[in-house]
Coordinates of C-alpha atoms and ligand atoms in Angstrom, one line a residue:
M1 CA 60.9 92.5 77.1
N2 CA 60.8 89.3 79.1
P3 CA 57.8 89.3 81.4
S4 CA 59.5 87.2 84.0
K5 CA 62.4 89.6 84.5
L6 CA 62.3 92.5 86.9
K7 CA 62.5 95.9 85.2
M8 CA 65.2 98.4 86.2
G9 CA 65.3 102.2 85.8
L10 CA 68.8 103.7 86.2
I11 CA 69.3 107.2 87.6
G12 CA 72.8 108.5 86.8
G13 CA 75.5 106.6 85.0
G14 CA 75.5 108.7 81.8
G15 CA 78.7 110.0 80.1
A16 CA 81.7 109.1 82.1
G17 CA 79.6 108.2 85.2
F18 CA 81.4 105.3 86.9
I19 CA 79.2 103.3 89.3
G20 CA 75.9 103.4 87.3
R21 CA 77.5 101.2 84.6
V22 CA 78.7 98.8 87.3
H23 CA 75.2 98.6 88.7
V24 CA 73.7 97.7 85.3
T25 CA 76.2 94.9 84.7
A26 CA 75.7 93.6 88.3
A27 CA 71.9 93.9 88.2
T28 CA 71.6 91.9 85.0
L29 CA 74.4 89.4 85.6
D30 CA 72.0 86.6 86.6
R31 CA 69.5 87.5 83.9
E32 CA 66.8 88.1 86.6
A33 CA 66.3 91.8 85.5
E34 CA 66.7 94.1 82.5
L35 CA 67.4 97.8 82.1
V36 CA 64.4 99.3 80.4
A37 CA 64.5 103.0 81.4
G38 CA 66.7 105.7 82.8
A39 CA 67.4 109.3 83.7
F40 CA 71.1 109.1 83.0
S41 CA 72.3 112.6 83.6
S42 CA 71.4 115.9 85.2
S43 CA 71.3 117.4 81.7
P44 CA 68.0 116.4 80.0
E45 CA 69.7 116.4 76.5
K46 CA 72.6 114.3 77.6
S47 CA 70.3 111.9 79.4
K48 CA 68.2 111.3 76.2
R49 CA 71.4 110.9 74.1
C50 CA 72.4 107.9 76.4
S51 CA 69.5 105.7 75.2
A52 CA 71.6 103.8 72.6
E53 CA 74.6 103.2 74.9
F54 CA 72.3 101.7 77.5
S55 CA 70.2 99.8 74.9
V56 CA 67.1 101.6 76.2
S57 CA 64.2 102.7 73.9
P58 CA 64.7 106.5 73.2
A59 CA 61.1 107.0 74.6
R60 CA 62.3 105.7 78.0
A61 CA 65.5 107.8 78.3
Y62 CA 64.0 110.6 80.3
G63 CA 65.2 114.1 80.9
S64 CA 65.0 114.0 84.7
Y65 CA 64.3 111.5 87.5
S66 CA 60.9 113.1 88.2
D67 CA 59.9 112.7 84.6
L68 CA 61.1 109.0 84.7
L69 CA 59.1 108.3 87.9
S70 CA 55.8 110.0 86.7
S71 CA 56.0 108.7 83.2
E72 CA 56.7 105.1 84.3
N73 CA 53.9 105.3 86.7
R74 CA 51.5 106.0 83.9
L75 CA 52.5 102.8 82.0
P76 CA 50.5 99.5 82.5
S77 CA 51.8 97.7 85.6
N78 CA 53.4 94.9 83.6
D79 CA 55.4 97.3 81.4
R80 CA 56.6 99.8 84.0
I81 CA 59.8 99.6 86.0
D82 CA 59.9 97.6 89.3
F83 CA 62.8 99.4 90.8
V84 CA 65.3 102.3 90.4
T85 CA 69.0 102.3 91.0
I86 CA 70.3 105.6 92.2
A87 CA 73.9 106.2 91.1
T88 CA 74.1 110.0 91.3
P89 CA 76.2 112.4 93.5
N90 CA 75.5 112.2 97.2
H91 CA 73.3 115.3 97.7
T92 CA 70.7 113.9 95.4
H93 CA 70.2 110.5 97.0
A94 CA 67.6 111.4 99.6
D95 CA 65.1 113.3 97.4
I96 CA 65.4 110.8 94.5
A97 CA 64.9 107.8 96.8
I98 CA 62.0 109.3 98.7
C99 CA 60.3 110.3 95.5
A100 CA 60.8 106.9 94.0
L101 CA 59.5 105.0 97.0
K102 CA 56.4 107.2 97.2
S103 CA 55.9 106.6 93.5
G104 CA 55.6 102.9 94.3
F105 CA 59.1 101.7 93.2
H106 CA 61.7 99.7 95.1
V107 CA 65.1 101.4 95.4
I108 CA 68.7 100.4 95.2
C109 CA 70.7 103.4 96.4
D110 CA 74.4 104.0 96.4
K111 CA 76.3 105.2 99.5
P112 CA 76.6 107.4 101.5
M113 CA 72.9 107.1 101.9
T114 CA 72.4 110.9 102.5
T115 CA 74.7 113.8 103.4
N116 CA 73.0 114.6 106.7
L117 CA 71.0 113.0 109.6
D118 CA 67.7 114.8 108.8
D119 CA 67.6 113.4 105.3
A120 CA 68.5 109.9 106.7
R121 CA 65.6 110.1 109.1
R122 CA 63.2 111.2 106.3
L123 CA 64.3 108.2 104.3
V124 CA 64.0 105.7 107.1
E125 CA 60.4 107.0 107.7
T126 CA 59.5 106.7 104.0
V127 CA 60.8 103.2 103.7
S128 CA 58.7 102.1 106.7
E129 CA 55.6 104.0 105.4
T130 CA 55.8 102.6 101.9
G131 CA 56.9 99.1 102.8
K132 CA 59.0 99.0 99.6
V133 CA 62.4 97.3 99.3
F134 CA 65.3 99.7 99.9
V135 CA 68.9 98.4 99.6
L136 CA 72.0 100.4 100.1
S137 CA 74.9 99.3 97.9
H138 CA 77.6 98.5 100.4
N139 CA 78.9 96.1 97.9
Y140 CA 81.8 94.7 100.0
S141 CA 79.2 92.8 102.0
G142 CA 78.5 90.8 98.8
Y143 CA 81.8 89.0 98.7
P144 CA 81.6 85.3 99.5
M145 CA 84.6 85.3 101.8
V146 CA 83.2 88.3 103.7
R147 CA 80.0 86.4 104.2
Q148 CA 82.1 83.4 105.3
A149 CA 83.9 85.5 107.9
R150 CA 80.5 86.7 109.2
E151 CA 79.2 83.2 109.6
M152 CA 82.4 81.9 111.2
I153 CA 82.1 84.6 113.8
R154 CA 78.5 83.8 114.5
N155 CA 79.4 80.1 114.7
G156 CA 81.9 81.0 117.5
E157 CA 85.0 79.9 115.5
I158 CA 87.2 82.8 116.7
G159 CA 85.5 83.0 120.1
E160 CA 84.7 86.4 121.6
V161 CA 85.6 89.3 119.3
L162 CA 88.3 91.4 121.1
A163 CA 89.5 93.9 118.5
I164 CA 88.8 95.0 114.9
R165 CA 91.0 97.0 112.5
V166 CA 89.6 98.2 109.2
A167 CA 91.6 100.3 106.7
Y168 CA 90.4 101.7 103.4
K169 CA 93.3 103.3 101.4
Q170 CA 93.3 104.9 98.0
G171 CA 95.7 107.4 96.4
W172 CA 93.8 109.1 93.5
M173 CA 93.0 112.3 95.4
H174 CA 96.6 113.6 94.8
G175 CA 95.8 113.6 91.1
M176 CA 93.0 116.1 91.4
Q177 CA 93.7 119.7 90.7
A178 CA 91.4 122.7 91.1
G179 CA 90.0 123.8 87.7
I180 CA 91.6 120.9 85.8
T181 CA 90.0 117.9 87.4
P182 CA 87.3 116.3 85.2
N183 CA 83.7 116.7 86.3
R184 CA 83.4 113.2 87.6
G185 CA 85.8 113.9 90.4
A186 CA 84.9 117.6 90.9
W187 CA 81.7 117.1 92.8
K188 CA 83.5 115.1 95.4
S189 CA 85.3 118.3 96.4
D190 CA 82.2 120.4 96.6
P191 CA 80.6 120.2 100.1
L192 CA 77.2 121.1 98.6
K193 CA 77.2 118.0 96.4
N194 CA 79.4 115.6 98.3
G195 CA 78.3 116.6 101.8
P196 CA 80.6 117.7 104.6
A197 CA 82.3 114.3 105.0
G198 CA 85.0 113.9 102.3
S199 CA 86.8 110.6 102.2
L200 CA 85.0 109.8 105.4
G201 CA 81.7 109.7 103.5
D202 CA 83.2 108.2 100.4
V203 CA 85.2 105.3 101.7
G204 CA 85.0 105.6 105.5
T205 CA 81.3 104.6 105.4
H206 CA 82.2 101.4 103.4
A207 CA 84.9 100.5 106.0
F208 CA 82.4 101.1 108.9
H209 CA 79.7 99.0 107.2
L210 CA 82.1 96.1 106.5
L211 CA 83.0 96.0 110.2
S212 CA 79.4 96.1 111.3
F213 CA 78.3 93.5 108.8
I214 CA 81.0 91.0 109.6
T215 CA 80.9 91.3 113.4
G216 CA 77.3 92.4 114.0
L217 CA 78.7 94.8 116.6
K218 CA 77.7 98.4 117.1
P219 CA 79.8 101.3 118.6
T220 CA 78.9 102.8 121.9
A221 CA 81.3 105.7 121.6
L222 CA 84.0 107.0 119.2
M223 CA 86.7 109.6 118.8
C224 CA 87.9 110.8 115.4
K225 CA 90.7 112.9 113.8
L226 CA 90.3 114.1 110.3
K227 CA 92.8 115.8 108.0
S228 CA 92.8 117.4 104.6
F229 CA 96.2 117.1 102.9
S230 CA 94.9 118.2 99.5
S231 CA 95.3 121.9 98.5
H232 CA 92.2 121.8 96.2
H233 CA 89.6 121.4 98.9
N234 CA 88.9 121.6 102.6
L235 CA 87.1 118.2 103.0
D236 CA 88.9 115.4 104.8
D237 CA 91.0 113.1 102.6
Y238 CA 92.5 111.2 105.5
G239 CA 91.1 110.2 108.9
Q240 CA 90.9 107.7 111.7
A241 CA 88.4 106.7 114.3
I242 CA 88.8 104.8 117.5
M243 CA 85.6 103.1 118.6
Q244 CA 84.4 101.4 121.7
M245 CA 82.0 98.7 120.5
S246 CA 79.2 96.9 122.4
G247 CA 80.7 94.3 124.8
D248 CA 84.3 95.1 125.5
T249 CA 85.5 95.1 121.8
M250 CA 87.9 97.8 120.6
A251 CA 87.8 98.9 116.9
T252 CA 89.9 101.3 114.8
V253 CA 88.8 102.4 111.3
M254 CA 91.1 104.5 109.0
W255 CA 90.6 105.8 105.5
S256 CA 92.8 107.6 103.1
Q257 CA 92.6 108.9 99.5
V258 CA 96.1 110.3 99.5
S259 CA 98.1 107.0 99.8
H260 CA 100.4 106.7 96.7
G261 CA 100.2 103.3 95.1
R262 CA 97.1 102.2 97.0
L263 CA 94.3 101.5 94.5
N264 CA 91.3 100.2 96.3
D265 CA 93.0 98.7 99.4
L266 CA 90.2 97.8 101.8
S267 CA 91.2 95.3 104.4
I268 CA 89.8 94.1 107.8
Q269 CA 91.4 92.1 110.6
I270 CA 89.4 90.7 113.5
D271 CA 91.0 89.3 116.6
G272 CA 89.0 86.8 118.7
S273 CA 89.7 85.0 121.9
K274 CA 90.2 81.7 120.0
G275 CA 91.3 82.8 116.5
A276 CA 91.7 85.7 114.1
L277 CA 90.4 86.4 110.6
S278 CA 91.6 88.8 107.9
W279 CA 90.4 89.7 104.5
R280 CA 91.6 92.1 101.8
Q281 CA 89.4 93.4 98.9
E282 CA 92.3 93.2 96.4
S283 CA 92.6 89.4 97.1
P284 CA 88.9 88.8 97.7
N285 CA 88.8 85.0 97.1
Q286 CA 90.9 84.3 100.2
L287 CA 90.2 84.6 103.9
I288 CA 93.0 84.1 106.4
F289 CA 92.3 82.2 109.6
G290 CA 94.9 82.2 112.4
Q291 CA 94.6 80.0 115.6
L292 CA 96.9 79.8 118.6
G293 CA 99.6 77.1 118.1
K294 CA 98.4 76.0 114.7
P295 CA 99.5 76.9 111.2
T296 CA 97.7 79.9 109.7
M297 CA 95.2 78.7 107.1
T298 CA 94.0 80.3 103.9
Y299 CA 90.4 79.5 103.1
D300 CA 89.9 79.9 99.4
R301 CA 86.5 80.7 98.0
H302 CA 85.5 77.1 97.2
P303 CA 81.7 76.5 96.8
S304 CA 82.0 72.7 97.2
A305 CA 84.5 72.6 100.1
D306 CA 83.4 71.3 103.5
Y307 CA 84.6 74.4 105.3
T308 CA 82.5 76.8 103.2
T309 CA 79.6 78.2 105.0
P310 CA 76.0 78.2 103.5
D311 CA 75.9 82.0 102.8
A312 CA 79.4 81.9 101.1
K313 CA 78.3 78.9 99.0
I314 CA 75.1 80.8 97.8
A315 CA 77.2 83.9 97.1
S316 CA 79.5 82.0 94.7
R317 CA 78.8 81.5 91.0
L318 CA 82.1 79.9 89.7
P319 CA 84.0 76.9 90.8
A320 CA 87.1 77.4 93.1
G321 CA 90.1 78.9 91.4
H322 CA 88.1 81.0 89.0
P323 CA 88.4 84.5 90.5
E324 CA 85.2 86.3 91.4
A325 CA 85.3 89.9 92.5
F326 CA 83.7 93.4 92.2
F327 CA 80.9 92.7 89.7
E328 CA 79.9 89.4 91.3
A329 CA 79.8 90.9 94.8
F330 CA 77.6 93.7 93.6
A331 CA 75.4 91.2 91.8
N332 CA 74.9 89.3 95.1
L333 CA 73.3 92.4 96.6
Y334 CA 70.9 92.5 93.6
R335 CA 70.1 88.8 93.9
D336 CA 69.2 89.3 97.6
A337 CA 67.2 92.4 96.7
Y338 CA 65.3 90.6 93.9
R339 CA 64.3 87.8 96.4
K340 CA 62.9 90.4 98.7
M341 CA 61.0 92.1 95.8
R342 CA 59.6 88.9 94.6
C343 CA 58.6 87.8 98.1
L344 CA 56.8 91.2 98.6
T345 CA 54.9 90.7 95.3
A346 CA 53.9 87.2 96.4
S347 CA 52.9 88.6 99.9
K348 CA 55.3 86.4 101.8
E349 CA 58.1 87.2 104.2
P350 CA 61.6 87.0 102.6
Q351 CA 62.9 85.2 105.7
L352 CA 60.5 82.3 105.0
D353 CA 62.7 81.4 102.1
G354 CA 65.1 80.0 104.6
V355 CA 67.9 82.2 103.3
T356 CA 69.6 84.8 105.5
D357 CA 68.6 88.4 104.7
L358 CA 72.0 90.0 104.1
C359 CA 70.9 93.2 102.2
P360 CA 72.3 96.4 103.6
S361 CA 69.2 98.2 104.7
V362 CA 68.0 101.7 105.3
W363 CA 69.0 101.3 108.9
D364 CA 72.6 100.3 107.8
G365 CA 72.5 103.5 105.7
F366 CA 71.3 105.5 108.8
D367 CA 74.2 104.1 110.9
G368 CA 76.7 105.1 108.1
V369 CA 75.4 108.7 108.2
L370 CA 75.4 108.6 112.0
F371 CA 79.1 107.4 111.9
T372 CA 80.1 110.4 109.6
H373 CA 78.0 112.8 111.8
H374 CA 79.8 111.6 115.0
C375 CA 83.2 111.6 113.3
L376 CA 82.8 115.2 112.1
N377 CA 81.6 116.3 115.6
S378 CA 84.4 114.5 117.4
N379 CA 87.0 116.1 115.1
A380 CA 85.4 119.5 115.5
R381 CA 85.5 119.2 119.3
G382 CA 89.3 118.5 119.3
C383 CA 89.0 114.7 119.0
S384 CA 86.8 114.3 122.1
W385 CA 84.8 111.1 122.7
V386 CA 81.2 111.2 121.4
N387 CA 78.5 108.8 122.6
W388 CA 76.9 106.8 119.8
C389 CA 73.4 107.6 121.2
E390 CA 74.0 111.4 121.0
D391 CA 71.7 113.2 118.5
Q392 CA 69.6 110.1 117.9
E393 CA 65.9 110.4 118.5
Ligands
NAD401 N1 79.4 101.3 96.0 C1 80.6 101.7 95.5 O1 81.6 101.0 95.5 C2 80.7 103.1 94.8 C3 81.8 103.4 94.0 C4 81.8 104.7 93.4 C5 80.8 105.6 93.7 N2 79.8 105.3 94.6 C6 78.7 106.2 94.9 O2 77.9 106.3 93.7 C7 77.4 107.6 93.5 C8 77.9 108.1 92.1 O3 79.3 108.1 92.1 P1 80.1 108.0 90.7 O4 81.5 107.8 91.1 O5 79.5 107.0 89.8 O6 79.9 109.5 90.2 P2 80.1 110.0 88.7 O7 80.3 111.5 88.8 O8 81.0 109.2 88.0 O9 78.6 109.7 88.1 C9 77.5 110.4 88.5 C10 76.5 110.3 87.4 O10 75.2 110.9 87.8 C11 74.7 111.7 86.8 N3 73.8 112.7 87.5 C12 74.2 113.7 88.3 N4 73.1 114.4 88.8 C13 72.0 113.7 88.2 C14 70.6 113.8 88.3 N5 70.1 114.8 89.1 N6 69.8 113.0 87.7 C15 70.3 112.0 86.9 N7 71.7 111.8 86.8 C16 72.5 112.6 87.4 C17 75.9 112.3 86.1 O11 75.6 112.8 84.8 C18 76.9 111.1 86.1 O12 76.5 110.3 85.0 C19 78.0 108.5 94.6 O13 77.1 108.6 95.6 C20 79.2 107.6 95.1 O14 79.5 107.8 96.5 C21 79.7 104.0 95.1

């Protein structure tokens, strides 16, 4: 073990688990951290069997997350984990995160943060009580050109933000069949494990966070229509929300997991009074900038170009023309989280480093859960308008 590296514990990711493995690659990309422990599966036997594939000592492949947290806590402080990453089904996030924070560990948690508002409130309270770092992996905020768009808007380059459209389209839900679908997809159809928001919670929350992250705007009211086209479950697999944002900005968000041929098609367009920006996750190294009476420009991810903003430069690892994508964007969230962890250890404020704090926080997670809560309520009330302040204490 390298003493200068932060130590990671992974919860989830075993067997065919998808995003846990992405987290490990991203968390260790810059060699600032290493994976030393895990509770990789809900099955104790399977979790222990995963030690070799994750190159973790068999003694530190634990049978459950509670075993991981209590056993790691008993180790000397320079041996034990510094943080856990939670890559398990949605219904487990709140309890695991709260337990980890109370055990003294920082937390990186996947989205949606929780499946209901009460759990989201509990988690917000625990983060503030413990003072530990909590980062929600809304990984699309880690792309350099997304950060570039955010800074260009803050610098006034498109003027006042008038309208925003975000769409997140996938098509894999059609391939799922009751009783035949492999385990990895099955929990997403079970409201007890997935929560009541289907595609809304799965991809709608990413779309909502992208919009909030880039523009810095919050909704004041929304109306939403949800639909389930799939025969194998009753959760939404398609939906759209119209939002009135702070100021006079209009926004629409749509999400689908039933669009044939759409793989991971997340895109955003922002219309301003002076210009417009658009970005697409499947061409993540380009940002399109349109201005009245001028040719539309494509800004390439280019860390040494004059037009590249400071946050976009910092978020880039490779020279222009060498595509960066999903892993690197995820790794940017880890890099930001590590800076916060190291600052806390050194008892200094992360902001004093002179670098913008871009980590999606527990409050961003809360807003995502509130977004799903309001969308579900609006849909249940026949697509009526819901005030953003409703049900907030
Ligand atoms: N940020 C993203 O882009 C992104 C992408 C996919 C999934 N996710 C989120 O990540 C989470 C996991 O999704 P996934 O697609 O990887 O699911 P998955 O079904 O592929 O993997 C879940 C893993 O968790 C393990 N697990 C289940 N219960 C556990 C427990 N109590 N303790 C330890 N391990 C347990 C399973 O064995 C499995 O390895 C979900 O909340 C999902 O919404 C985020």
